[in-house]
Short mmCIF file of C-alpha atoms in Angstrom, two decimals:
data_model
loop_
_atom_site.label_atom_id
_atom_site.label_comp_id
_atom_site.label_asym_id
_atom_site.label_seq_id
_atom_site.Cartn_x
_atom_site.Cartn_y
_atom_site.Cartn_z
CA MET E 26 -26.80 -6.43 -18.18
CA ARG E 27 -30.47 -5.59 -18.25
CA MET E 28 -31.99 -4.65 -21.57
CA TYR E 29 -34.50 -1.82 -21.71
CA SER E 30 -37.33 -1.92 -24.23
CA SER E 31 -37.32 1.82 -24.75
CA ALA E 32 -35.44 4.97 -23.92
CA LEU E 33 -38.25 5.86 -21.54
CA ASP E 34 -37.67 2.68 -19.51
CA LEU E 35 -33.95 3.50 -19.28
CA PHE E 36 -34.75 7.05 -18.19
CA VAL E 37 -37.16 5.86 -15.47
CA ALA E 38 -34.67 3.30 -14.13
CA THR E 39 -31.88 5.90 -14.08
CA PHE E 40 -34.15 8.44 -12.38
CA LYS E 41 -35.09 5.95 -9.65
CA LEU E 42 -31.45 5.07 -9.01
CA LEU E 43 -30.38 8.71 -8.83
CA SER E 44 -33.34 9.62 -6.60
CA VAL E 45 -32.40 6.97 -4.05
CA ASN E 46 -28.73 8.04 -4.12
CA ASN E 47 -29.62 11.73 -3.78
CA ALA E 48 -32.04 11.07 -0.92
CA ALA E 49 -29.37 9.04 0.92
CA SER E 50 -26.79 11.79 0.34
CA ILE E 51 -29.14 14.46 1.67
CA TYR E 52 -29.99 12.32 4.71
CA ILE E 53 -26.32 11.74 5.54
CA ALA E 54 -25.48 15.44 5.05
CA LEU E 55 -28.30 16.49 7.38
CA LEU E 56 -27.30 13.90 9.97
CA LEU E 57 -23.69 15.09 9.95
CA ASN E 58 -24.37 18.83 9.86
CA LEU E 59 -27.29 19.01 12.28
CA ILE E 60 -26.42 16.32 14.81
CA LEU E 61 -22.85 15.01 14.70
CA TYR E 62 -20.76 18.10 13.85
CA PRO E 63 -22.26 20.48 16.45
CA THR E 64 -21.62 17.86 19.14
CA ILE E 65 -18.08 17.17 17.96
CA LEU E 66 -17.11 20.82 17.65
CA SER E 67 -18.09 21.52 21.24
CA TYR E 68 -15.04 19.46 22.25
CA GLN E 69 -12.51 21.79 20.62
CA SER E 70 -10.80 23.70 23.40
CA GLY E 71 -9.37 26.39 21.12
CA ASP E 72 -12.82 27.75 20.35
CA LYS E 73 -13.77 27.72 24.03
CA LEU E 74 -10.49 29.44 24.93
CA ALA E 75 -11.15 32.23 22.44
CA GLN E 76 -14.67 32.71 23.82
CA PHE E 77 -13.34 32.86 27.38
CA ILE E 78 -10.58 35.34 26.55
CA SER E 79 -12.91 37.58 24.55
CA GLN E 80 -14.58 38.37 27.89
CA LYS E 81 -11.23 39.17 29.55
CA LYS E 82 -9.93 42.41 28.04
CA GLU E 83 -6.73 42.29 30.13
CA ILE E 84 -5.42 39.23 28.26
CA LYS E 85 -3.43 40.42 25.25
CA GLU E 86 -1.27 37.35 24.58
CA VAL E 87 -1.30 33.66 25.44
CA TYR E 88 1.55 31.16 25.35
CA PHE E 89 0.60 27.72 24.01
CA ILE E 90 2.52 24.79 25.52
CA ASN E 91 1.87 21.10 24.67
CA ASN E 92 -1.27 21.69 22.67
CA HIS E 93 -2.65 22.46 19.25
CA PRO E 94 -3.99 25.99 18.78
CA SER E 95 -6.66 24.91 16.24
CA LEU E 96 -9.69 27.19 16.29
CA SER E 97 -8.18 29.73 18.65
CA HIS E 98 -6.09 31.08 15.76
CA TYR E 99 -9.29 31.75 13.85
CA TYR E 100 -11.29 33.24 16.71
CA ALA E 101 -8.46 34.90 18.62
CA HIS E 102 -8.35 38.61 19.16
CA PHE E 103 -5.16 38.11 21.11
CA LYS E 104 -1.58 37.21 20.29
CA ILE E 105 -0.78 33.48 20.31
CA ILE E 106 2.80 32.45 21.01
CA SER E 107 3.83 28.80 20.67
CA LEU E 108 6.36 27.79 23.28
CA GLN E 109 8.12 24.47 23.67
CA GLU E 110 7.90 22.97 27.13
CA ASN E 111 11.70 22.87 27.51
CA LYS E 112 11.92 26.60 26.69
CA PHE E 113 9.65 27.61 29.56
CA ASN E 114 11.44 29.75 32.12
CA PRO E 115 9.49 30.81 35.24
CA ALA E 116 11.60 33.96 35.61
CA ILE E 117 10.85 35.11 32.05
CA HIS E 118 7.29 33.81 31.87
CA SER E 119 5.98 34.97 35.24
CA LYS E 120 2.77 36.97 35.02
CA LYS E 121 2.10 35.34 31.64
CA TYR E 122 -1.01 33.53 30.47
CA ILE E 123 -0.35 29.98 29.36
CA PHE E 124 -2.65 27.50 27.63
CA CYS E 125 -1.37 24.03 28.49
CA ASP E 126 -2.24 20.39 29.10
CA GLN E 127 -2.34 18.26 32.25
CA LYS E 128 1.26 17.13 31.71
CA PHE E 129 2.56 20.71 31.95
CA ILE E 130 0.44 21.33 35.07
CA GLU E 131 2.12 18.31 36.68
CA ILE E 132 5.57 19.66 35.75
CA LEU E 133 4.77 23.02 37.34
CA ASN E 134 3.55 21.29 40.50
CA GLN E 135 6.65 19.08 40.61
CA ASP E 136 8.93 22.10 40.21
CA LYS E 137 6.88 24.00 42.82
CA ILE E 138 6.12 26.84 40.41
CA GLN E 139 3.08 28.78 41.55
CA PHE E 140 0.25 29.37 39.13
CA LYS E 141 -3.46 29.99 39.10
CA ILE E 142 -5.89 28.03 36.93
CA LEU E 143 -8.20 30.56 35.30
CA SER E 144 -10.24 28.08 33.30
CA GLN E 145 -10.32 24.42 32.29
CA PHE E 146 -11.53 23.09 28.94
CA VAL E 147 -12.29 19.60 27.66
CA ASP E 148 -10.55 18.79 24.42
CA PHE E 149 -10.44 16.18 21.71
CA ARG E 150 -8.61 16.38 18.39
CA THR E 151 -11.67 16.14 16.22
CA THR E 152 -9.57 15.58 13.11
CA VAL E 153 -8.78 12.10 14.48
CA LEU E 154 -12.22 10.73 15.32
CA THR E 155 -12.37 7.36 17.04
CA ALA E 156 -15.23 5.01 17.83
CA GLN E 157 -14.65 5.66 21.56
CA PHE E 158 -15.19 9.39 21.04
CA ILE E 159 -18.26 9.03 18.83
CA ASN E 160 -19.92 6.70 21.36
CA PRO E 161 -21.36 8.95 24.13
CA ASP E 162 -20.94 6.15 26.71
CA THR E 163 -17.14 5.98 26.22
CA ARG E 164 -16.44 9.59 25.18
CA ASP E 165 -15.23 10.75 28.62
CA SER E 166 -12.48 8.12 28.60
CA VAL E 167 -10.73 9.74 25.61
CA LEU E 168 -11.19 13.41 26.47
CA GLN E 169 -8.20 15.47 27.49
CA HIS E 170 -8.13 18.64 29.55
CA GLN E 171 -6.53 21.93 28.62
CA PHE E 172 -5.96 24.76 31.08
CA LEU E 173 -5.57 28.50 30.88
CA ILE E 174 -3.25 29.45 33.72
CA LEU E 175 -1.51 32.53 35.00
CA VAL E 176 2.02 31.89 36.22
CA ASN E 177 2.75 33.81 39.44
#
């Protein structure tokens, strides 16, 4: 342990240490808040869905199948109804708006259920960041797609 000859020397050493730590903390906070977070948040489909629907006054409710509502609950000015894939019934859910993933689209195609894709959104669960997502060169390989559809 280093011995200090006076209280002033101890104060100066402590001040230098805290200054470096504070500067590093401020740098990291700025990096995260000004660069990383705005980029990451643009990959949340729930926010994009809410923005899209806010322009469509005719949409009053949306069924969510095989996805996580996330930000859409916060931004939604429409009713969100979670629906399990195995509870979907084309007779009951015709003329309904559904927010779903690629897997559900494939099921509808396989069952020959007619629908119209109104919009497509890229999505990544930003609460589970990976190195592949953070790296812009490999980001596309881990993105998923979510769809807002209208079942005919």
